[in-house]
């Protein structure tokens, strides 16, 4: 029910510049995930939207209303904290209806809302318990329940799943995905787990060092990362990077370093970017390193490599390869029946090849 | 010169003790491997204190041999107990505690047993020579206990009046300790400059020896030269309408002794509560306040629904302690009003008890009196801490 706009947000803690001009427009009912490495200012951004942290410079709008100076409770937001922050001396029910009691809402209405939220989150059995008598996942649901009962315009989640074990995290991720259409609200969700980001997000905001690196749908940031940071951050296992120089002969650009020499077709790198002697970084996801592949269209020429280590993940297998001095990671179908040390041939899939300028880190390929 | 000499002597003594401790520790370290032997700790713990006592006893003279022997026997018994009866991994901790237990036994258990003995007999000025000569006292059963409730420990005030006064005194003091301590702690818990300095200044009354603090404060309540009266005079001078409300200098110590004592004791007791509550406040995670902010709680709502319930666990034991201390606080009352020509208007149970014993020399009566005071405090503490435990189990 609400749009959120960050306009040139700057945040300093003393001399420490934490956010440096964050500009994000969030549409009504959008599920926006903010990802970035630890310490990049995600929590700070969220807390500023919630009104728990002062804005050094810039403007925040909720529903086109400037909220910089508005008290947290007046912003019609609800926040789920990283450590849940459930009041330890109140029962689950009291935790959930605390905000409503403070607003002096009629008893019947309070009960109705709590029951509704408890039904959604399957918390009915636990309403009379104290937070410390709950498991981590249950506490997490209570924290969400506390947010739901207030029917806020914007939900803020600060790494809500980071304290849970891998299996529970997966379950809760699905729960949150199911919850989203029922909440009827805009959601800002902070995480540094890129799986959560990819699966939950309508749009992803990728941050680093207090700067927004890229905003886009999960598939956009995966297919067309706009710089080296995004390329390395999104996708697991991490993208392979090859650093080298371009040379142009007869209109064909060729990438080369000590170990790899590779023509780059024009549909990957437009002519105008292909400058002689330009230092570039090639990015190839492990899935696009094809090992012992018969070859075909839009594939690079074959290279000879050595298999160093195999990691079996189940239905996939990670191969650590070496082409000359260049290390590469390839992900292939299991089982790749070769022993470490054996020679293999490999090629790259041009369709998903990314080229970045080495100096600026910006994407220069299509 | 004399002072210098005594300072040097004290310094020497401290250095001597420090060297002794260092030597002991060094010995333990150099024989590290002995730690593993089962006899090592019993031996060390039994022998060293006894040796130390023997040396000091020898230095000080007196009938120390007997004492030394008793001490050694006690140590040996304890060592044997821990060596043979206490099994498993708790042996060493118990052993380390053993010397402290011996000290406690000497300092607490023996006097208590003797007090119980006294309370069932009749030791007073007229029987003390008999006790000295024969070592026996007339057995009087519970007569002394009956006397506690029926006769007065002082010349004017009855036991029941004293009890009521003590309760009022305790309640007022603890109430203002908690309220004052809480307010100061809340103020110190903010981000303010020079916090450390304020904290130090505020703790001084508590850190000072109580006798010094009380005597200094008594001076401030002096009718003519005390700060309080001078302040009141100046205040009335500048705001004359106050005089019509009855504000003016008064004879604090002689006309309002109990109020004076209460004011002084409140001043003395606030720092302790402040320190305890401040500790409690600082242990509350700030994310609860963030959550409450988002939930829309005002400052006082946060205080009531978050701060108070969350400092309760640290406050309850502190209140129990404070109650017992205030109930038993003889220092302030005795130092302010206990001098010759002093009044009985400010006496509470324990100060009356002190006077009964050492002014009126009614030893057995006082022993019974003390046991009754003890019983009251004991049941109060047990009840209070039990109810606290129950409250804790609820959550
Ligand atoms: N109250 C504060 N005072 C000073 N510096 C702070 C404060 N809070 C955060 N910072 C700094 O701001 C930066 C961003 O912190 P923030 O908590 O927003 O990171 P984050 O992206 O949420 O990281 P994480 O993924 O680890 O939670 C960090 O470098 C941190 O040291
Ligand atoms: Mg964070």
PDB file of C-alpha atoms in Angstrom, chain B residues 153-154 157 162 330 333 347-360 365-366 369:
ATOM      1  CA  UNK B 153      15.086  -1.819  75.835  1.00  0.00           C
ATOM      2  CA  UNK B 154      15.409   1.896  76.448  1.00  0.00           C
ATOM      3  CA  UNK B 157      10.201   3.741  74.099  1.00  0.00           C
ATOM      4  CA  UNK B 162      10.480   0.790  68.117  1.00  0.00           C
ATOM      5  CA  UNK B 330      23.123   1.367  63.544  1.00  0.00           C
ATOM      6  CA  UNK B 333      21.599   6.622  64.058  1.00  0.00           C
ATOM      7  CA  UNK B 347      16.360   4.886  67.908  1.00  0.00           C
ATOM      8  CA  UNK B 348      15.398   1.896  65.812  1.00  0.00           C
ATOM      9  CA  UNK B 349      15.533  -1.734  66.911  1.00  0.00           C
ATOM     10  CA  UNK B 350      19.228  -2.328  66.414  1.00  0.00           C
ATOM     11  CA  UNK B 351      20.397   0.914  67.925  1.00  0.00           C
ATOM     12  CA  UNK B 352      18.149   0.280  70.917  1.00  0.00           C
ATOM     13  CA  UNK B 353      19.625  -3.182  71.055  1.00  0.00           C
ATOM     14  CA  UNK B 354      23.102  -1.730  71.113  1.00  0.00           C
ATOM     15  CA  UNK B 355      22.181   0.607  73.914  1.00  0.00           C
ATOM     16  CA  UNK B 356      20.514  -2.181  75.893  1.00  0.00           C
ATOM     17  CA  UNK B 357      23.645  -4.241  75.679  1.00  0.00           C
ATOM     18  CA  UNK B 358      26.376  -1.703  76.116  1.00  0.00           C
ATOM     19  CA  UNK B 359      24.725   1.185  77.964  1.00  0.00           C
ATOM     20  CA  UNK B 360      22.365  -0.793  80.199  1.00  0.00           C
ATOM     21  CA  UNK B 365      18.190  -9.712  77.103  1.00  0.00           C
ATOM     22  CA  UNK B 366      20.075  -8.224  74.147  1.00  0.00           C
ATOM     23  CA  UNK B 369      16.498  -9.315  71.249  1.00  0.00           C
TER      24      UNK B 369
END
